[in-house]
């Protein structure tokens, strides 16, 4: 795979763009002094709970205030997310299998000051989540209590040389106690609590039962940040073929580009639909390319041979990509992206032709089909840039780097393309 440096450079630059961009949304902050401040909050794609937030009183205000759990009781991105500050025990024991303790559970805890993400609220209880570099934890606030309590979940290896994992599901007992306190524990509810995994979807369902919500109401109230949308489009593709090494056509006299349409389709997944800065794209495409390479060789007596190599290639591609919106407004977005391309090609022509010329006289044409052994499956990488207009129309340019389609030791054939096109994004 050639010319990898542009891809690496783009991937290295994406985090820098992430830190440089702001995304202020309407919200409010309640300070520890009890003051409620209305304004704008820099809403990031928080994979982990934020430690600090930036606040502005208005869009025209240049002054920025920062709040953390020690200076803010609560903050809200209007209609999107709600966070509440918490000070108390936070478990630190890992639960991923690669980092479990042996013989006994890791009960390490710290007294932390953190922001909890409110996932569900109701008349009986509220569920919060907290995720850092160690793990995701869930907290439960029983109405009438002053402070949320962490729902405890621990895992460890049974013995030093054992692969058997012991799981301690203390959260089940905690949830059963809340149901008893509220006098709503039934046999059916007990079975649901006991079967619930330590996952957001299961816990939301159980807390919904405690709050008297139906399954549909729980799903409606669930604040999933992940969203997926489909797209389809067409592009103008400029295909190229390159031949390297010990080959007649390595220094060809003529190698014309192929211009063909390219059909694209796929889906975009937003890790946070409310922010929409980072997009995971899975793109499929179909295209055709018609390559012609010509070389002349001088022969004795003033004659020459004309060598022509023709390749007609139909290619289906599947390309996972990462896209980052550098400029990110509702009506206009500008992005850069990069990804891999897995390609399957069918070669309807793979022909070699040689003809001798002497003066104005043309000799017999020698032809050979299946001239080279061309790989049906090959890989490459993509780099792209584009704009999205009014959330529906995407105009982009994509570079498919040359990928090798042969396995010869002394020579190499590679194909790639540059594509300019329009996609329609199927979004509400």
Coordinates of C-alpha atoms in Angstrom, one line a residue:
X1 CA 0.0 0.0 0.0
X2 CA 1.7 3.2 -1.2
X3 CA 1.7 6.8 0.0
X4 CA 0.6 6.1 3.5
X5 CA 1.8 9.4 4.9
X6 CA -1.3 11.5 3.9
X7 CA -3.5 9.1 5.9
X8 CA -1.2 9.1 8.9
X9 CA -1.0 12.9 8.8
X10 CA -4.7 13.3 8.7
X11 CA -5.3 10.9 11.6
X12 CA -2.7 12.8 13.7
X13 CA -4.4 16.1 13.0
X14 CA -7.9 15.0 13.8
X15 CA -7.4 15.1 17.6
X16 CA -5.9 18.6 17.3
X17 CA -9.0 19.8 15.4
X18 CA -11.1 18.2 18.1
X19 CA -9.5 20.3 20.8
X20 CA -9.6 23.5 18.7
X21 CA -13.4 23.4 18.0
X22 CA -16.1 24.7 20.2
X23 CA -19.8 23.9 20.1
X24 CA -21.8 26.2 22.3
X25 CA -25.4 25.2 23.0
X26 CA -28.1 26.8 25.1
X27 CA -28.0 25.6 28.7
X28 CA -27.8 26.6 32.3
X29 CA -25.5 26.1 35.3
X30 CA -26.5 26.1 39.0
X31 CA -23.5 27.1 41.0
X32 CA -22.6 25.8 44.5
X33 CA -23.7 29.2 45.8
X34 CA -27.2 28.5 44.5
X35 CA -27.2 30.9 41.5
X36 CA -28.7 29.8 38.2
X37 CA -26.8 31.1 35.2
X38 CA -28.5 30.9 31.8
X39 CA -26.4 31.0 28.7
X40 CA -24.3 28.7 26.4
X41 CA -22.3 25.6 27.3
X42 CA -19.5 24.2 25.1
X43 CA -21.1 20.8 24.4
X44 CA -18.4 18.2 23.5
X45 CA -18.6 14.6 22.3
X46 CA -17.9 13.3 25.9
X47 CA -16.9 9.7 25.7
X48 CA -16.2 10.0 29.4
X49 CA -18.0 12.3 31.8
X50 CA -16.7 15.8 31.7
X51 CA -14.4 17.1 34.4
X52 CA -14.8 20.8 33.5
X53 CA -17.3 22.7 31.3
X54 CA -17.0 26.1 29.6
X55 CA -19.8 28.6 29.9
X56 CA -20.7 31.9 28.2
X57 CA -23.4 34.3 29.2
X58 CA -24.3 34.9 25.5
X59 CA -23.1 34.2 22.0
X60 CA -21.6 37.7 21.8
X61 CA -19.8 37.4 25.1
X62 CA -16.1 36.8 24.8
X63 CA -15.7 36.0 28.5
X64 CA -15.7 32.3 29.3
X65 CA -16.2 30.7 32.7
X66 CA -15.2 27.2 33.7
X67 CA -17.1 25.1 36.1
X68 CA -16.2 21.8 37.7
X69 CA -18.1 19.6 40.3
X70 CA -16.7 21.8 43.1
X71 CA -18.1 25.0 41.7
X72 CA -21.3 23.7 40.1
X73 CA -24.2 21.7 41.5
X74 CA -25.8 21.0 38.2
X75 CA -25.7 21.9 34.5
X76 CA -27.9 21.2 31.6
X77 CA -27.6 21.3 27.8
X78 CA -31.2 22.3 27.1
X79 CA -33.2 19.4 25.8
X80 CA -30.1 17.2 25.4
X81 CA -28.2 16.3 28.6
X82 CA -28.4 16.8 32.4
X83 CA -25.4 16.5 34.8
X84 CA -25.4 16.6 38.6
X85 CA -22.4 17.1 40.7
X86 CA -21.6 14.4 43.3
X87 CA -19.1 14.1 46.1
X88 CA -18.7 10.6 47.7
X89 CA -17.3 7.1 47.2
X90 CA -16.4 6.0 43.7
X91 CA -15.3 2.5 43.1
X92 CA -11.9 2.0 41.3
X93 CA -11.8 -1.8 40.9
X94 CA -11.6 -2.9 37.3
X95 CA -14.2 -5.2 35.8
X96 CA -12.7 -5.9 32.3
X97 CA -11.3 -9.4 32.1
X98 CA -7.7 -8.3 31.2
X99 CA -7.3 -6.4 34.4
X100 CA -9.1 -8.4 37.1
X101 CA -7.7 -9.1 40.5
X102 CA -7.1 -12.6 41.9
X103 CA -8.7 -14.5 44.8
X104 CA -10.7 -11.5 46.0
X105 CA -12.5 -8.5 44.5
X106 CA -10.7 -5.1 44.3
X107 CA -12.8 -3.0 46.7
X108 CA -10.7 0.1 46.3
X109 CA -12.7 3.4 46.3
X110 CA -11.9 7.1 46.4
X111 CA -13.9 10.1 47.6
X112 CA -14.4 11.8 44.3
X113 CA -16.0 15.0 43.1
X114 CA -17.5 14.2 39.7
X115 CA -20.4 15.0 37.3
X116 CA -23.0 12.3 37.1
X117 CA -25.0 12.0 33.8
X118 CA -28.7 11.7 34.5
X119 CA -30.1 8.8 32.4
X120 CA -33.6 8.5 33.8
X121 CA -35.7 10.4 36.4
X122 CA -39.0 9.4 38.0
X123 CA -41.2 9.5 41.1
X124 CA -39.4 6.6 42.8
X125 CA -35.8 6.7 41.7
X126 CA -33.3 8.3 39.3
X127 CA -30.5 6.5 37.4
X128 CA -27.1 8.2 36.7
X129 CA -24.0 7.0 35.0
X130 CA -20.3 7.9 35.4
X131 CA -17.6 6.8 32.9
X132 CA -13.9 7.4 33.2
X133 CA -10.8 5.6 31.9
X134 CA -11.4 2.7 34.3
X135 CA -15.0 1.7 33.7
X136 CA -18.6 2.8 33.6
X137 CA -20.5 2.9 36.8
X138 CA -24.2 3.5 37.6
X139 CA -25.6 5.4 40.5
X140 CA -29.1 5.2 41.9
X141 CA -30.9 8.0 43.8
X142 CA -33.9 6.8 45.8
X143 CA -36.4 9.7 46.1
X144 CA -36.3 11.0 49.6
X145 CA -32.6 10.4 49.9
X146 CA -30.0 13.2 49.8
X147 CA -27.3 11.6 47.6
X148 CA -27.0 8.9 44.9
X149 CA -25.4 5.6 45.8
X150 CA -23.2 3.7 43.4
X151 CA -24.7 0.4 42.2
X152 CA -21.9 -2.0 43.0
X153 CA -20.6 -4.6 40.6
X154 CA -17.3 -6.4 41.0
X155 CA -15.4 -9.2 39.3
X156 CA -12.3 -11.2 40.1
X157 CA -10.5 -14.4 39.2
X158 CA -11.3 -17.2 41.6
X159 CA -7.7 -18.3 42.0
X160 CA -4.2 -17.2 40.9
X161 CA -4.0 -19.8 38.1
X162 CA -7.7 -20.0 37.3
X163 CA -9.6 -18.5 34.4
X164 CA -12.9 -18.8 36.3
X165 CA -14.4 -15.3 37.0
X166 CA -16.4 -14.6 40.1
X167 CA -19.0 -11.9 39.7
X168 CA -20.5 -10.0 42.6
X169 CA -23.8 -8.4 41.7
X170 CA -24.5 -6.3 44.7
X171 CA -26.6 -3.9 42.6
X172 CA -29.3 -6.6 42.5
X173 CA -29.7 -6.4 46.3
X174 CA -29.7 -2.6 46.2
X175 CA -32.4 -2.5 43.6
X176 CA -34.5 -5.0 45.6
X177 CA -34.2 -2.9 48.7
X178 CA -35.5 0.2 46.9
X179 CA -38.5 -1.8 45.6
X180 CA -39.2 -3.0 49.2
X181 CA -38.8 0.5 50.6
X182 CA -41.3 1.8 48.1
X183 CA -43.6 -1.2 48.7
X184 CA -43.7 -2.1 45.0
X185 CA -41.8 -5.4 45.0
X186 CA -43.6 -8.2 43.3
X187 CA -42.5 -11.7 42.2
X188 CA -42.4 -10.5 38.6
X189 CA -40.4 -7.4 39.4
X190 CA -38.0 -9.4 41.6
X191 CA -37.3 -11.8 38.6
X192 CA -36.6 -8.8 36.3
X193 CA -34.2 -7.2 38.8
X194 CA -32.4 -10.5 39.4
X195 CA -31.9 -11.1 35.7
X196 CA -30.8 -7.5 34.9
X197 CA -27.2 -7.2 33.6
X198 CA -25.0 -4.3 34.7
X199 CA -25.7 -2.5 31.5
X200 CA -27.5 0.8 30.8
X201 CA -30.4 -0.8 28.8
X202 CA -31.2 -3.4 31.5
X203 CA -30.9 -0.9 34.4
X204 CA -33.1 1.7 32.6
X205 CA -35.8 -1.0 32.1
X206 CA -35.7 -2.0 35.8
X207 CA -35.7 1.6 37.1
X208 CA -38.5 2.3 34.7
X209 CA -40.5 -0.5 36.4
X210 CA -39.8 1.1 39.7
X211 CA -41.0 4.4 38.4
X212 CA -44.2 2.8 36.9
X213 CA -43.1 3.4 33.3
X214 CA -44.2 1.2 30.4
X215 CA -41.6 -0.4 28.1
X216 CA -42.5 2.2 25.4
X217 CA -42.2 5.1 27.9
X218 CA -38.7 3.8 28.9
X219 CA -37.6 3.7 25.3
X220 CA -39.1 7.1 24.6
X221 CA -37.3 8.6 27.6
X222 CA -34.1 6.9 26.9
X223 CA -31.5 9.5 25.9
X224 CA -29.4 7.5 23.4
X225 CA -26.8 9.7 21.9
X226 CA -25.9 7.3 19.1
X227 CA -27.9 7.7 15.8
X228 CA -27.6 6.1 12.4
X229 CA -28.6 7.5 9.0
X230 CA -28.4 6.2 5.5
X231 CA -27.0 8.0 2.4
X232 CA -26.8 7.4 -1.3
X233 CA -25.1 9.3 -4.1
X234 CA -23.2 9.4 -7.4
X235 CA -19.7 10.6 -8.2
X236 CA -17.5 11.3 -11.2
X237 CA -14.5 9.0 -10.9
X238 CA -11.0 9.5 -12.4
X239 CA -9.4 6.1 -12.3
X240 CA -5.6 5.5 -12.8
X241 CA -3.4 2.5 -13.3
X242 CA 0.4 2.5 -12.6
X243 CA 3.0 -0.1 -13.4
X244 CA 6.3 -0.3 -11.5
X245 CA 9.5 -2.4 -11.7
X246 CA 10.8 -4.6 -14.4
X247 CA 8.0 -4.4 -16.9
X248 CA 7.6 -3.1 -20.5
X249 CA 5.0 -0.6 -19.4
X250 CA 6.8 0.8 -16.4
X251 CA 8.0 3.8 -18.4
X252 CA 5.0 3.9 -20.8
X253 CA 4.7 6.7 -23.4
X254 CA 1.0 7.0 -22.8
X255 CA -1.2 6.1 -19.8
X256 CA -4.6 7.8 -20.0
X257 CA -6.9 8.2 -17.1
X258 CA -10.3 6.5 -17.1
X259 CA -13.4 8.7 -16.4
X260 CA -16.5 6.8 -15.2
X261 CA -19.5 7.2 -12.9
X262 CA -19.3 5.8 -9.3
X263 CA -22.4 4.9 -7.3
X264 CA -22.1 5.1 -3.5
X265 CA -24.4 4.1 -0.6
X266 CA -24.0 3.4 3.1
X267 CA -24.7 4.5 6.6
X268 CA -23.3 7.2 9.0
X269 CA -23.3 6.6 12.7
X270 CA -23.0 9.6 15.0
X271 CA -21.5 8.8 18.4
X272 CA -23.4 11.8 19.7
X273 CA -26.3 13.0 17.5
X274 CA -26.6 16.2 19.5
X275 CA -23.0 17.2 18.7
X276 CA -22.4 15.5 15.3
X277 CA -18.7 16.2 15.1
X278 CA -17.5 12.6 14.9
X279 CA -19.0 10.3 12.3
X280 CA -18.3 6.6 11.6
X281 CA -19.1 5.9 8.0
X282 CA -19.5 2.5 6.3
X283 CA -19.6 3.2 2.5
X284 CA -20.2 0.8 -0.3
X285 CA -19.6 1.7 -3.9
X286 CA -19.7 0.4 -7.5
X287 CA -17.6 1.7 -10.3
X288 CA -15.9 0.8 -13.6
X289 CA -12.5 1.7 -15.1
X290 CA -11.2 1.4 -18.6
X291 CA -7.3 1.6 -18.6
X292 CA -5.1 1.8 -21.7
X293 CA -1.3 1.9 -21.5
X294 CA 0.9 2.3 -24.6
X295 CA 4.6 1.9 -25.1
X296 CA 6.8 2.1 -28.3
X297 CA 10.1 0.2 -28.6
X298 CA 12.6 0.8 -31.4
X299 CA 13.7 -2.2 -33.4
X300 CA 16.5 -2.7 -35.9
X301 CA 16.3 -1.2 -39.4
X302 CA 14.3 1.8 -38.4
X303 CA 11.2 -0.1 -37.3
X304 CA 9.4 -0.1 -34.0
X305 CA 7.0 -2.1 -32.0
X306 CA 3.8 -0.6 -30.5
X307 CA 2.8 -2.3 -27.2
X308 CA -0.6 -1.8 -25.7
X309 CA -2.0 -3.1 -22.5
X310 CA -5.8 -2.8 -21.8
X311 CA -7.5 -3.4 -18.5
X312 CA -11.3 -3.0 -18.0
X313 CA -12.1 -3.3 -14.3
X314 CA -15.4 -3.4 -12.5
X315 CA -15.0 -2.8 -8.7
X316 CA -17.2 -3.1 -5.7
X317 CA -15.8 -1.5 -2.5
X318 CA -16.6 -1.5 1.2
X319 CA -14.9 1.3 3.1
X320 CA -15.1 2.0 6.8
X321 CA -14.2 5.6 7.5
X322 CA -13.8 8.2 10.3
X323 CA -15.2 11.6 9.5
X324 CA -14.6 14.7 11.6
X325 CA -16.6 17.9 11.1
X326 CA -14.2 20.8 11.4
X327 CA -16.9 23.4 11.0
X328 CA -20.1 22.1 12.5
X329 CA -23.3 24.2 12.1
X330 CA -26.8 22.9 11.5
X331 CA -27.0 24.4 8.0
X332 CA -23.3 24.0 7.0
X333 CA -20.6 21.5 7.9
X334 CA -17.1 21.1 6.6
X335 CA -15.3 17.8 7.2
X336 CA -12.2 15.8 6.7
X337 CA -12.1 12.0 6.8
X338 CA -10.0 8.9 6.3
X339 CA -10.5 5.2 6.1
X340 CA -9.7 1.8 4.6
X341 CA -11.1 0.3 1.4
X342 CA -11.6 -3.4 0.8
X343 CA -12.2 -4.0 -2.9
X344 CA -13.4 -6.8 -5.1
X345 CA -12.6 -6.4 -8.9
X346 CA -13.7 -8.3 -11.9
X347 CA -11.5 -7.8 -15.0
X348 CA -13.5 -8.1 -18.3
X349 CA -10.4 -7.2 -20.2
X350 CA -6.7 -7.9 -19.4
X351 CA -5.2 -7.9 -22.8
X352 CA -1.7 -7.4 -24.3
X353 CA -1.2 -6.4 -27.9
X354 CA 2.0 -6.0 -29.9
X355 CA 2.3 -4.7 -33.5
X356 CA 5.4 -4.0 -35.5
X357 CA 5.6 -0.9 -37.8
X358 CA 8.2 -0.2 -40.5
X359 CA 7.7 3.2 -42.0
X360 CA 4.1 3.4 -43.0
X361 CA 3.7 -0.4 -43.1
X362 CA 1.9 -2.1 -40.2
X363 CA 2.7 -5.7 -39.4
X364 CA 0.7 -8.5 -37.9
X365 CA -0.9 -7.9 -34.6
X366 CA 0.0 -10.3 -31.8
X367 CA -2.5 -10.4 -28.9
X368 CA -2.6 -12.2 -25.6
X369 CA -5.6 -12.4 -23.3
X370 CA -5.2 -12.8 -19.5
X371 CA -1.9 -11.1 -19.9
X372 CA -1.2 -10.6 -16.2
X373 CA -2.5 -12.4 -13.1
X374 CA -4.6 -9.7 -11.5
X375 CA -6.0 -10.1 -7.9
X376 CA -9.7 -10.0 -7.5
X377 CA -9.4 -8.8 -3.8
X378 CA -7.2 -5.9 -2.9
X379 CA -7.0 -3.1 -0.4
X380 CA -6.2 0.5 -0.1
X381 CA -7.0 3.6 1.9
X382 CA -9.2 6.7 1.4
X383 CA -8.8 10.4 2.3
X384 CA -11.8 12.7 1.8
X385 CA -13.1 16.2 2.3
X386 CA -16.5 17.6 1.9
X387 CA -19.3 19.9 2.9
X388 CA -22.9 19.1 4.1
X389 CA -25.6 21.6 3.2
X390 CA -28.9 21.9 5.2
X391 CA -28.3 18.5 6.8
X392 CA -29.3 16.7 3.5
X393 CA -26.8 17.3 0.7
X394 CA -23.2 16.4 0.8
X395 CA -20.6 17.5 -1.8
X396 CA -17.2 15.7 -1.4
X397 CA -14.0 14.8 -3.0
X398 CA -12.4 11.4 -2.1
X399 CA -9.0 10.0 -3.0
X400 CA -8.6 6.2 -3.2
X401 CA -4.9 5.6 -2.9
X402 CA -3.4 3.2 -5.4
X403 CA -3.7 -0.4 -4.3
X404 CA -1.6 -3.3 -5.6
X405 CA -3.5 -5.8 -7.8
X406 CA -0.6 -8.2 -8.6
X407 CA 1.8 -10.4 -6.6
X408 CA 4.8 -10.4 -8.9
X409 CA 8.2 -10.0 -7.2
X410 CA 9.9 -7.9 -9.9
X411 CA 7.0 -5.7 -10.9
X412 CA 3.8 -4.2 -9.6
X413 CA 0.4 -3.0 -11.0
X414 CA -1.6 -0.6 -8.8
X415 CA -5.0 1.1 -9.4
X416 CA -6.6 4.0 -7.6
X417 CA -9.0 6.9 -8.2
X418 CA -10.0 10.5 -7.4
X419 CA -13.8 11.0 -7.0
X420 CA -16.0 14.1 -6.9
X421 CA -19.6 13.6 -6.1
X422 CA -22.9 14.3 -4.4
X423 CA -24.7 12.3 -1.7
X424 CA -28.2 12.6 -0.4
X425 CA -28.4 12.1 3.4
X426 CA -31.7 10.4 4.5
X427 CA -32.3 12.3 7.7
X428 CA -35.4 13.6 9.5

